[in-house]
Amino acid sequence: MSLDKATVAKIARLARIKVPDEDLDALAGELSRILDWIEQLNEVDTRDVPPMTHVAAMKLKWRQDEVTGAPPRDDLIANAPEERDGFFCVPKVLE
Amino acid sequence: MTLIQGRTGEWECVIGLEIHAQVISKAKLFSGAPTDFGAEPNTQVSFVDAAMPGMLPVINGFCVEQAVRTGLGLGAEINLVSVFDRKNYFYPDLPQGYQISQFPRPIVGKGSITLDLEGGETRTVGITRLHLEQDAGKSLHDRDPGATYIDLNRSGVALMEIVSEPDMRSAAEAGAYIRKLRSILRYLGTCDGNMEEGSLRADVNVSVRRPGEELGTRCEIKNVNSVRFVQQAIEYEASRQIDIIEDGGEIAQETRLFDPSRGETRAMRTKEESHDYRYFPDPDLLPLELDADWVAGIKASLPELPEAKKARFMADFDLNAYDAGVLVAERETAEYFEAVAEGRDAKACANWVTGDLFAALNKAGLGITDAPVTASSLGALIDLIDDGTISRRIAKEVFETMWRTGNDAAAIVAEKGLEQISDTAAIEAEIDTIIAANPGQVAEFKGGNEKVIGWFVGQVMKATGGKANPKTVNEILRKKLAD
């Protein structure tokens, strides 16, 4: 499978990764080769295998509905670029 | 069918609703942080909810149970295997950069809701699916002209997204749908249904078409937080779309916001590509597998739901569809009514509950669980009417006193001497006086004006302070006037 330059640019934008125009061709090539590599899986006959989202021989662990607490607010927001009145503070985003 | 008259003919409005209902649970969907509403900002946020690196989600089994219970309450298929997916988008109140949700394989499949419409009519609306997902944090845009403040307390709280089929045809039906869904959720105890606090929020899909034709292009109105606003948004949106089409334009599929202060919807500025969510199964979570016996156990524990209760009230108490619908809308009201009606005339009890009691509650802004008159004391008041101790009119006064003072009906009646006068001699004496004093009215009656009897009854009631038995008064009056 081969990705074109425009698709790579779109993926980068959706992931909020800034990719200079001149790097797009090389990236398209690399990503296409990764997809080709994964596509080898299509050669396996899976007719009798139900669709799955994982291969681990485990079951999902459940927790009880118990409050185990929350960290002190100062710890929580210690890494925030900016904090005001106990809120995380970011540049204005408004619809 | 409800049709809208346009300039060029009739239009049909097609409505589907996506309701986000906050699950009642102590802890969040994937963390042990508390879910209390109204806490200080950022004090209910675990490192999982804040998406600190290396934190892993572990599912809260009770939230799963609540989703299954809701699905069963909607008569829906429960999927014994479902999968959590990541819905990817960037927004400051979504610290993970994705929302854990369910996309192709939700926990609950198709179900239905029966709507109660005007005049006791009903209509069935299909439920497409219900899935579990995380709520996002809250953005506050009004605290600073240049900054947005983020409170992550809500981040990670469990939500059920309940999606309807596009089966509704008017704002009234959409309102009835939300009210009924809210009622079912509250009966089940899976969501408190509080729209002001945001526990129940609606995304509204609206399109218009010529009756019977293919579906038109729809617009989605996001995050509407009251039944009234949902209805206003639909009315506005339908006429906006009709105007565009009748002017020769086309509807652009888009997301819109409802502005309650202007009563109109407007397009969001977000670009289309931001809706490319790139869903994929969350690698941090294995599939959610349910045991069929466990599901059956939840089903066996479901309470009697409004639909069944309404049918029972109509059958057992001989109530009409409207009264029964009003009484079952809230579980607490239904319980109150049943306690009053136990061993009494159900119709009379229904009238007291939906009449005087509801009026007093509305006036005081109280819910039925806060009513100062309990079900048993209202029942005792009704007994006093039934055994002839007081008249209906006096009973209304006694009720008001009960409401104000919290005293028993019997005590109030005794204290104020409100017992009905059924003593014929006493009533006769009053009637004789009134007849003697009003020869004009007597002549009118004899001249064939039957209506004047009402005036006489009124005079007698006035003279006896409303305590005379109206039936006795009527009988004696007719006899005396005929003489």
Coordinates of C-alpha atoms in Angstrom, one line a residue:
Chain A
M1 CA 0.0 0.0 0.0
S2 CA 1.4 3.4 -0.9
L3 CA 0.5 6.6 0.8
D4 CA 0.7 9.9 -1.2
K5 CA 2.1 13.1 0.0
A6 CA -1.2 14.7 0.7
T7 CA -2.3 11.8 3.0
V8 CA 0.9 12.1 5.0
A9 CA 0.4 15.8 5.4
K10 CA -3.2 15.2 6.6
I11 CA -2.1 12.5 9.1
A12 CA 0.6 14.9 10.4
R13 CA -1.9 17.7 10.8
L14 CA -4.3 15.4 12.6
A15 CA -1.6 14.3 15.0
R16 CA -0.5 18.0 15.5
I17 CA 3.0 17.1 14.2
K18 CA 4.7 19.9 12.2
V19 CA 6.3 18.3 9.1
P20 CA 8.2 20.5 6.6
D21 CA 7.0 20.1 3.0
E22 CA 10.4 18.8 1.9
D23 CA 10.2 15.9 4.3
L24 CA 6.8 14.6 3.1
D25 CA 8.1 12.5 0.2
A26 CA 10.6 10.7 2.3
L27 CA 8.0 10.1 5.1
A28 CA 5.4 8.8 2.6
G29 CA 8.0 6.3 1.4
E30 CA 8.8 5.1 5.0
L31 CA 5.2 4.9 6.1
S32 CA 4.3 3.0 2.9
R33 CA 7.0 0.4 3.6
I34 CA 5.8 0.0 7.1
L35 CA 2.3 -0.7 5.8
D36 CA 3.6 -3.1 3.2
W37 CA 5.4 -5.0 6.0
I38 CA 2.2 -5.2 8.1
E39 CA 0.2 -6.3 5.0
Q40 CA 2.2 -9.5 5.0
L41 CA -0.4 -10.6 7.7
N42 CA -3.0 -10.7 4.9
E43 CA -1.2 -13.8 3.6
V44 CA -2.3 -15.8 6.7
D45 CA -5.5 -17.9 6.2
T46 CA -7.9 -16.6 9.0
R47 CA -11.1 -18.1 7.6
D48 CA -11.8 -20.0 10.9
V49 CA -10.5 -17.3 13.3
P50 CA -13.1 -14.9 14.8
P51 CA -12.1 -11.2 14.5
M52 CA -10.2 -10.1 17.6
T53 CA -8.7 -6.9 19.0
H54 CA -5.9 -8.5 21.0
V55 CA -4.0 -11.8 21.3
A56 CA -3.2 -11.8 25.0
A57 CA -4.5 -14.9 26.9
M58 CA -6.1 -12.7 29.6
K59 CA -9.4 -11.3 30.6
L60 CA -10.2 -7.7 31.3
K61 CA -9.6 -6.9 35.0
W62 CA -12.5 -5.2 36.8
R63 CA -12.3 -2.8 39.8
Q64 CA -14.9 -2.3 42.5
D65 CA -16.8 1.0 42.6
E66 CA -14.7 2.4 45.4
V67 CA -13.2 5.8 45.7
T68 CA -9.4 5.4 46.1
G69 CA -8.8 9.2 46.3
A70 CA -7.3 11.9 44.1
P71 CA -3.9 13.5 44.5
P72 CA -3.5 16.9 46.1
R73 CA -4.3 19.6 43.6
D74 CA -0.8 21.1 43.8
D75 CA 0.7 17.8 42.7
L76 CA -1.8 17.4 39.9
I77 CA -1.1 20.8 38.4
A78 CA 2.6 21.0 39.2
N79 CA 3.5 20.4 35.6
A80 CA 0.9 22.7 34.1
P81 CA 2.5 25.4 31.9
E82 CA 0.2 27.9 33.7
E83 CA -2.1 27.7 36.6
R84 CA -4.7 30.1 38.0
D85 CA -7.1 29.7 40.9
G86 CA -6.6 26.0 40.8
F87 CA -7.4 25.7 37.1
F88 CA -5.1 24.6 34.3
C89 CA -4.8 27.7 32.1
V90 CA -4.3 27.6 28.3
P91 CA -4.5 30.1 25.5
K92 CA -8.1 31.0 24.7
V93 CA -10.0 28.3 22.7
L94 CA -13.6 29.3 21.9
E95 CA -16.2 28.1 19.5
Chain B
M1 CA -48.5 13.3 11.4
T2 CA -47.1 16.7 12.3
L3 CA -46.3 18.7 9.1
I4 CA -44.8 22.1 8.8
Q5 CA -46.4 24.5 6.2
G6 CA -43.7 26.1 4.0
R7 CA -44.2 28.7 1.2
T8 CA -44.0 25.9 -1.4
G9 CA -45.9 23.2 0.4
E10 CA -45.7 20.9 3.4
W11 CA -42.5 19.6 5.1
E12 CA -41.8 16.8 7.5
C13 CA -39.2 17.3 10.2
V14 CA -37.0 14.2 11.0
I15 CA -35.3 14.1 14.4
G16 CA -32.9 11.7 16.1
L17 CA -31.3 12.3 19.5
E18 CA -28.0 11.3 21.1
I19 CA -28.3 11.6 24.8
H20 CA -25.3 11.6 27.1
A21 CA -26.3 10.4 30.5
Q22 CA -23.9 10.5 33.4
V23 CA -23.7 7.1 35.1
I24 CA -24.5 7.1 38.9
S25 CA -21.4 5.7 40.5
K26 CA -19.0 6.6 43.3
A27 CA -15.8 6.3 41.3
K28 CA -15.0 7.1 37.7
L29 CA -15.1 4.7 34.7
F30 CA -11.4 3.9 34.6
S31 CA -10.1 5.3 37.9
G32 CA -10.8 5.5 41.6
A33 CA -11.3 9.3 41.7
P34 CA -14.6 10.5 43.1
T35 CA -17.5 11.8 40.9
D36 CA -19.1 14.3 43.3
F37 CA -20.7 17.3 41.5
G38 CA -19.6 20.8 42.5
A39 CA -16.3 20.1 44.2
E40 CA -13.4 22.6 44.1
P41 CA -11.7 22.6 40.6
N42 CA -9.2 19.8 39.9
T43 CA -9.6 18.1 43.3
Q44 CA -11.3 14.9 41.9
V45 CA -8.7 14.0 39.4
S46 CA -6.5 11.0 39.5
F47 CA -3.3 10.7 37.5
V48 CA -5.3 8.4 35.2
D49 CA -7.9 11.1 34.5
A50 CA -5.1 13.7 34.0
A51 CA -3.5 11.3 31.5
M52 CA -0.1 11.3 33.2
P53 CA 2.4 9.2 31.3
G54 CA 2.3 5.5 32.3
M55 CA -1.1 5.5 33.9
L56 CA -3.4 2.7 32.8
P57 CA -7.2 2.5 32.9
V58 CA -8.9 -0.3 34.9
I59 CA -12.7 -0.5 34.3
N60 CA -15.2 0.1 37.1
G61 CA -17.5 -3.0 37.2
F62 CA -20.4 -1.1 38.6
C63 CA -20.4 1.3 35.7
V64 CA -20.7 -1.7 33.4
E65 CA -23.5 -3.0 35.5
Q66 CA -25.3 0.3 35.3
A67 CA -25.0 0.3 31.5
V68 CA -26.4 -3.2 31.3
R69 CA -29.2 -2.3 33.6
T70 CA -30.1 0.7 31.4
G71 CA -30.0 -1.5 28.3
L72 CA -32.3 -4.0 29.9
G73 CA -34.6 -1.2 31.0
L74 CA -34.8 -0.1 27.4
G75 CA -35.7 -3.6 26.3
A76 CA -32.4 -3.8 24.4
E77 CA -30.0 -6.5 23.3
I78 CA -27.0 -6.8 25.6
N79 CA -23.8 -7.6 23.8
L80 CA -21.8 -10.1 25.8
V81 CA -18.6 -9.0 24.1
S82 CA -18.0 -5.3 23.4
V83 CA -14.8 -3.3 22.7
F84 CA -13.4 0.0 23.9
D85 CA -12.0 2.2 21.2
R86 CA -10.0 5.4 21.2
K87 CA -11.7 8.4 19.6
N88 CA -8.8 10.8 18.7
Y89 CA -9.1 14.5 18.8
F90 CA -7.3 17.4 20.4
Y91 CA -9.0 19.8 22.9
P92 CA -7.5 21.2 26.1
D93 CA -10.2 19.6 28.3
L94 CA -9.3 16.1 26.9
P95 CA -5.9 15.4 28.5
Q96 CA -5.4 12.0 26.8
G97 CA -5.8 13.4 23.3
Y98 CA -8.4 10.7 22.8
Q99 CA -11.7 9.7 24.5
I100 CA -12.1 6.1 25.5
S101 CA -15.4 5.2 23.9
Q102 CA -17.1 2.3 22.0
F103 CA -17.6 2.5 18.3
P104 CA -18.3 -0.6 16.2
R105 CA -19.0 -2.9 19.1
P106 CA -21.1 -1.2 21.8
I107 CA -22.2 -2.9 25.1
V108 CA -25.9 -2.4 24.2
G109 CA -27.7 -2.8 20.9
K110 CA -31.2 -2.1 19.6
G111 CA -34.1 -1.3 22.0
S112 CA -37.1 1.0 22.1
I113 CA -38.9 3.7 24.1
T114 CA -42.7 4.3 24.2
L115 CA -43.5 8.0 24.2
D116 CA -46.5 9.4 26.1
L117 CA -48.0 12.2 23.9
E118 CA -50.9 14.7 24.2
G119 CA -54.3 13.1 24.8
G120 CA -52.9 9.8 26.1
E121 CA -51.6 8.8 22.6
T122 CA -48.4 6.8 22.5
R123 CA -45.6 6.3 19.9
T124 CA -42.6 3.9 19.8
V125 CA -39.1 5.3 19.1
G126 CA -36.3 2.9 18.3
I127 CA -33.0 3.0 20.2
T128 CA -30.1 2.3 18.0
R129 CA -27.5 1.6 20.6
L130 CA -26.0 2.5 24.0
H131 CA -22.3 2.7 24.6
L132 CA -20.0 3.5 27.6
E133 CA -17.5 6.3 27.3
Q134 CA -15.5 8.8 29.4
D135 CA -16.6 12.3 29.9
A136 CA -14.1 15.2 29.2
G137 CA -13.1 18.0 31.6
K138 CA -14.8 21.4 31.6
S139 CA -13.5 24.5 29.8
L140 CA -14.3 27.9 31.2
H141 CA -14.0 30.6 28.6
D142 CA -15.5 33.5 30.6
R143 CA -13.0 34.0 33.3
D144 CA -10.3 35.8 31.3
P145 CA -10.5 37.5 27.9
G146 CA -7.3 35.8 26.7
A147 CA -7.3 32.4 28.4
T148 CA -9.4 29.3 28.9
Y149 CA -9.5 27.7 32.3
I150 CA -9.6 23.9 32.6
D151 CA -11.2 21.9 35.4
L152 CA -10.7 18.1 35.0
N153 CA -13.1 17.0 37.8
R154 CA -15.5 15.6 35.2
S155 CA -12.7 14.0 33.2
G156 CA -13.1 10.2 33.2
V157 CA -16.6 10.2 34.7
A158 CA -18.7 7.4 33.1
L159 CA -21.2 8.4 30.4
M160 CA -23.8 6.4 28.6
E161 CA -24.4 7.6 25.1
I162 CA -27.9 6.6 24.1
V163 CA -28.6 7.0 20.4
S164 CA -32.1 7.0 19.0
E165 CA -33.3 6.1 15.5
P166 CA -34.5 9.1 13.5
D167 CA -38.0 8.3 14.5
M168 CA -39.3 11.6 15.9
R169 CA -41.3 14.1 13.8
S170 CA -41.8 17.1 16.0
A171 CA -40.3 19.1 18.8
A172 CA -43.1 17.8 21.1
E173 CA -42.1 14.2 20.3
A174 CA -38.4 15.0 21.0
G175 CA -39.4 16.5 24.3
A176 CA -41.5 13.5 25.2
Y177 CA -38.6 11.2 24.3
I178 CA -36.2 13.0 26.7
R179 CA -38.7 13.1 29.5
K180 CA -39.5 9.4 29.1
L181 CA -35.8 8.4 28.9
R182 CA -35.1 10.5 31.9
S183 CA -37.9 8.9 33.8
I184 CA -36.6 5.4 32.9
L185 CA -33.1 6.2 33.9
R186 CA -34.3 7.6 37.3
Y187 CA -36.4 4.5 37.9
L188 CA -33.4 2.3 37.2
G189 CA -31.1 4.5 39.4
T190 CA -28.5 4.6 36.6
C191 CA -28.5 8.4 36.0
D192 CA -30.0 11.2 38.1
G193 CA -31.3 13.0 35.0
N194 CA -30.3 16.4 36.2
M195 CA -30.0 18.6 33.1
E196 CA -29.0 21.8 34.9
E197 CA -26.0 20.0 36.4
G198 CA -25.2 18.4 33.0
S199 CA -25.9 14.8 34.0
L200 CA -28.1 14.6 30.9
R201 CA -27.2 16.4 27.7
A202 CA -28.6 16.1 24.2
D203 CA -27.2 16.3 20.7
V204 CA -30.0 16.8 18.3
N205 CA -30.0 15.7 14.7
V206 CA -32.5 17.6 12.5
S207 CA -33.3 17.3 8.8
V208 CA -36.4 18.1 6.7
R209 CA -38.0 16.5 3.7
R210 CA -41.1 16.4 1.7
P211 CA -43.5 13.9 3.3
G212 CA -42.6 10.3 2.3
E213 CA -39.4 11.3 0.4
E214 CA -35.8 10.3 1.1
L215 CA -34.1 11.7 4.2
G216 CA -32.7 15.2 3.8
T217 CA -29.2 16.3 4.8
R218 CA -29.1 16.7 8.6
C219 CA -27.5 19.1 10.9
E220 CA -26.4 18.2 14.4
I221 CA -27.0 20.6 17.3
K222 CA -24.5 19.9 20.1
N223 CA -24.9 19.9 23.8
V224 CA -28.3 21.2 24.5
N225 CA -29.1 21.1 28.2
S226 CA -32.8 21.4 28.7
V227 CA -36.0 20.0 27.2
R228 CA -37.2 23.5 26.4
F229 CA -34.0 24.4 24.6
V230 CA -34.1 21.1 22.6
Q231 CA -37.6 22.0 21.4
Q232 CA -36.7 25.6 20.6
A233 CA -33.6 24.4 18.7
I234 CA -35.6 22.0 16.6
E235 CA -38.3 24.6 15.8
Y236 CA -35.6 27.1 14.7
E237 CA -33.5 24.6 12.8
A238 CA -36.4 23.1 10.9
S239 CA -37.6 26.5 9.7
R240 CA -34.0 27.6 8.9
Q241 CA -33.6 24.5 6.7
I242 CA -37.0 24.9 5.0
D243 CA -36.2 28.5 4.2
I244 CA -32.8 27.5 2.6
I245 CA -34.4 24.8 0.5
E246 CA -37.3 26.9 -0.6
D247 CA -34.9 29.7 -1.6
G248 CA -33.2 27.1 -3.9
G249 CA -30.3 26.4 -1.6
E250 CA -28.8 23.2 -0.2
I251 CA -28.3 22.1 3.4
A252 CA -24.7 21.7 4.4
Q253 CA -24.1 18.8 6.8
E254 CA -22.6 20.6 9.8
T255 CA -22.4 20.8 13.6
R256 CA -24.3 23.7 15.1
L257 CA -24.7 25.3 18.5
F258 CA -27.9 26.5 20.1
D259 CA -27.8 30.0 21.6
P260 CA -30.5 30.1 24.3
S261 CA -30.3 33.9 24.6
R262 CA -31.2 34.4 20.9
G263 CA -33.2 31.2 20.5
E264 CA -31.3 30.3 17.3
T265 CA -28.7 27.9 16.1
R266 CA -25.4 28.8 14.5
A267 CA -22.6 26.9 12.7
M268 CA -19.5 25.9 14.7
R269 CA -16.3 27.2 13.2
T270 CA -14.6 23.8 13.5
K271 CA -13.2 22.5 10.2
E272 CA -14.5 19.3 8.8
E273 CA -11.2 17.4 9.2
S274 CA -11.3 17.7 12.9
H275 CA -14.1 15.1 12.8
D276 CA -11.6 12.5 11.5
Y277 CA -11.5 10.6 14.8
R278 CA -9.4 7.7 13.6
Y279 CA -11.1 5.2 16.0
F280 CA -9.1 2.1 16.8
P281 CA -9.4 -0.5 19.6
D282 CA -7.7 0.8 22.8
P283 CA -4.6 -1.3 23.3
D284 CA -4.8 -0.6 27.1
L285 CA -8.1 -2.4 27.4
L286 CA -9.0 -6.0 26.6
P287 CA -12.5 -6.6 25.3
L288 CA -15.4 -6.3 27.8
E289 CA -16.8 -9.7 28.3
L290 CA -20.0 -10.3 30.2
D291 CA -21.4 -13.5 31.8
A292 CA -24.9 -14.3 30.6
D293 CA -26.0 -15.4 34.1
W294 CA -24.7 -12.1 35.5
V295 CA -26.8 -10.2 33.0
A296 CA -29.8 -12.4 33.8
G297 CA -29.3 -11.6 37.5
I298 CA -29.5 -7.9 36.7
K299 CA -32.6 -8.4 34.6
A300 CA -34.3 -10.2 37.5
S301 CA -33.5 -7.3 39.8
L302 CA -35.1 -4.5 37.6
P303 CA -37.7 -2.4 39.3
E304 CA -41.2 -2.1 37.8
L305 CA -40.7 0.5 35.1
P306 CA -43.0 3.5 34.2
E307 CA -44.6 1.7 31.2
A308 CA -45.6 -1.3 33.2
K309 CA -46.6 0.8 36.2
K310 CA -48.8 3.0 34.0
A311 CA -50.6 -0.1 32.6
R312 CA -51.1 -1.4 36.1
F313 CA -52.5 1.9 37.4
M314 CA -54.9 2.0 34.4
A315 CA -56.0 -1.6 35.0
D316 CA -56.1 -1.7 38.8
F317 CA -57.2 1.8 39.7
D318 CA -59.3 2.5 36.6
L319 CA -57.2 5.7 35.8
N320 CA -57.1 7.2 32.4
A321 CA -53.9 7.2 30.3
Y322 CA -53.1 10.8 31.1
D323 CA -53.5 10.6 34.9
A324 CA -51.6 7.4 35.0
G325 CA -48.8 8.9 32.9
V326 CA -48.5 11.9 35.2
L327 CA -48.4 9.7 38.3
V328 CA -45.8 7.3 37.1
A329 CA -43.4 9.9 35.5
E330 CA -41.4 10.0 38.8
R331 CA -41.0 6.9 40.9
E332 CA -41.4 8.9 44.1
T333 CA -44.7 10.3 42.9
A334 CA -46.0 6.8 42.0
E335 CA -45.0 5.5 45.4
Y336 CA -46.7 8.4 47.1
F337 CA -49.8 7.9 45.1
E338 CA -49.9 4.2 45.8
A339 CA -49.6 4.8 49.5
V340 CA -52.5 7.3 49.4
A341 CA -54.7 5.0 47.2
E342 CA -54.2 1.9 49.3
G343 CA -57.7 0.9 50.4
R344 CA -59.3 4.2 49.1
D345 CA -61.1 5.4 46.0
A346 CA -58.1 5.6 43.5
K347 CA -59.7 8.3 41.3
A348 CA -60.3 10.6 44.2
C349 CA -56.8 10.0 45.4
A350 CA -55.3 10.7 41.9
N351 CA -57.3 14.0 41.9
W352 CA -55.8 15.0 45.2
V353 CA -52.3 14.1 44.3
T354 CA -52.3 15.7 40.8
G355 CA -54.5 18.6 41.9
D356 CA -54.0 20.2 45.3
L357 CA -50.8 18.4 46.2
F358 CA -49.0 19.2 42.8
A359 CA -50.2 22.8 43.0
A360 CA -48.8 23.2 46.5
L361 CA -45.5 21.6 45.5
N362 CA -45.2 23.8 42.4
K363 CA -46.0 26.9 44.4
A364 CA -43.4 26.0 47.0
G365 CA -40.9 24.8 44.5
L366 CA -40.6 21.4 46.3
G367 CA -40.2 17.8 45.2
I368 CA -42.7 15.2 46.4
T369 CA -40.2 13.7 48.8
D370 CA -40.1 17.1 50.6
A371 CA -43.9 17.5 50.8
P372 CA -44.9 18.6 54.4
V373 CA -48.1 16.5 54.0
T374 CA -47.2 12.8 54.0
A375 CA -49.1 10.2 52.0
S376 CA -50.7 8.7 55.1
S377 CA -51.9 12.1 56.4
L378 CA -53.4 12.9 52.9
G379 CA -55.1 9.5 53.0
A380 CA -56.5 10.3 56.5
L381 CA -57.9 13.6 55.1
I382 CA -59.6 11.8 52.2
D383 CA -61.1 9.4 54.7
L384 CA -62.7 12.3 56.5
I385 CA -64.5 13.3 53.3
D386 CA -65.6 9.7 52.6
D387 CA -67.1 9.2 56.0
G388 CA -69.0 12.5 55.8
T389 CA -67.1 14.3 58.6
I390 CA -66.1 17.2 56.3
S391 CA -67.2 18.5 52.9
R392 CA -64.9 18.6 49.9
R393 CA -64.7 22.4 50.1
I394 CA -63.7 22.3 53.8
A395 CA -61.2 19.6 53.0
K396 CA -59.3 22.0 50.7
E397 CA -59.0 24.4 53.6
V398 CA -57.9 21.7 55.9
F399 CA -55.3 20.6 53.4
E400 CA -53.9 24.1 53.3
T401 CA -53.6 24.1 57.1
M402 CA -52.0 20.7 57.0
W403 CA -49.4 22.0 54.5
R404 CA -48.7 25.0 56.6
T405 CA -48.6 23.4 60.1
G406 CA -47.9 19.7 59.5
N407 CA -50.8 18.8 61.7
D408 CA -53.2 15.9 61.2
A409 CA -56.4 16.4 59.4
A410 CA -58.5 15.1 62.3
A411 CA -56.8 17.4 64.8
I412 CA -57.4 20.5 62.6
V413 CA -61.0 19.6 62.0
A414 CA -61.6 19.1 65.7
E415 CA -59.7 22.2 66.7
K416 CA -61.5 24.5 64.3
G417 CA -64.9 22.8 64.5
L418 CA -65.1 22.1 60.8
E419 CA -67.3 19.0 61.0
Q420 CA -69.9 18.9 58.3
I421 CA -73.5 19.8 59.5
S422 CA -75.7 16.9 58.4
D423 CA -78.2 17.7 61.2
T424 CA -81.3 18.4 59.1
A425 CA -83.0 20.6 61.7
A426 CA -80.0 23.0 61.9
I427 CA -79.9 23.2 58.1
E428 CA -83.6 23.6 57.8
A429 CA -83.5 26.6 60.2
E430 CA -80.9 28.4 58.0
I431 CA -82.8 27.7 54.9
D432 CA -86.1 29.0 56.3
T433 CA -84.3 32.3 57.2
I434 CA -82.8 32.7 53.8
I435 CA -86.1 31.9 52.0
A436 CA -87.9 34.4 54.1
A437 CA -85.3 37.1 53.5
N438 CA -85.2 36.7 49.7
P439 CA -88.8 36.6 48.2
G440 CA -87.4 37.9 44.8
Q441 CA -85.2 34.8 44.2
V442 CA -88.0 32.5 45.4
A443 CA -90.3 34.0 42.8
E444 CA -87.7 33.5 40.1
F445 CA -87.4 29.9 41.0
K446 CA -91.1 29.4 41.0
G447 CA -91.2 31.2 37.6
G448 CA -89.0 28.3 36.2
N449 CA -85.5 29.6 36.7
E450 CA -83.8 26.4 37.9
K451 CA -80.4 28.1 38.0
V452 CA -81.3 30.2 41.0
I453 CA -81.1 27.0 43.2
G454 CA -77.3 27.4 42.9
W455 CA -77.5 30.8 44.4
F456 CA -79.6 29.5 47.4
V457 CA -77.1 26.7 48.0
G458 CA -74.3 29.3 48.0
Q459 CA -76.2 31.4 50.6
V460 CA -76.7 28.4 52.9
M461 CA -73.0 27.4 52.6
K462 CA -72.0 31.0 53.4
A463 CA -74.3 31.0 56.4
T464 CA -72.9 27.7 57.7
G465 CA -69.3 28.6 57.0
G466 CA -69.2 25.9 54.3
K467 CA -69.9 23.2 56.8
A468 CA -73.4 22.1 55.6
N469 CA -73.6 18.9 53.7
P470 CA -74.3 20.1 50.2
K471 CA -76.4 17.1 49.3
T472 CA -78.7 17.6 52.3
V473 CA -78.9 21.3 51.5
N474 CA -80.0 20.6 48.0
E475 CA -82.6 18.2 49.0
I476 CA -84.2 20.4 51.7
L477 CA -84.0 23.5 49.4
R478 CA -85.8 21.8 46.6
K479 CA -88.5 20.6 48.9
K480 CA -89.0 23.9 50.6
L481 CA -89.0 26.0 47.4
A482 CA -91.5 23.6 45.8
D483 CA -94.0 24.2 48.7

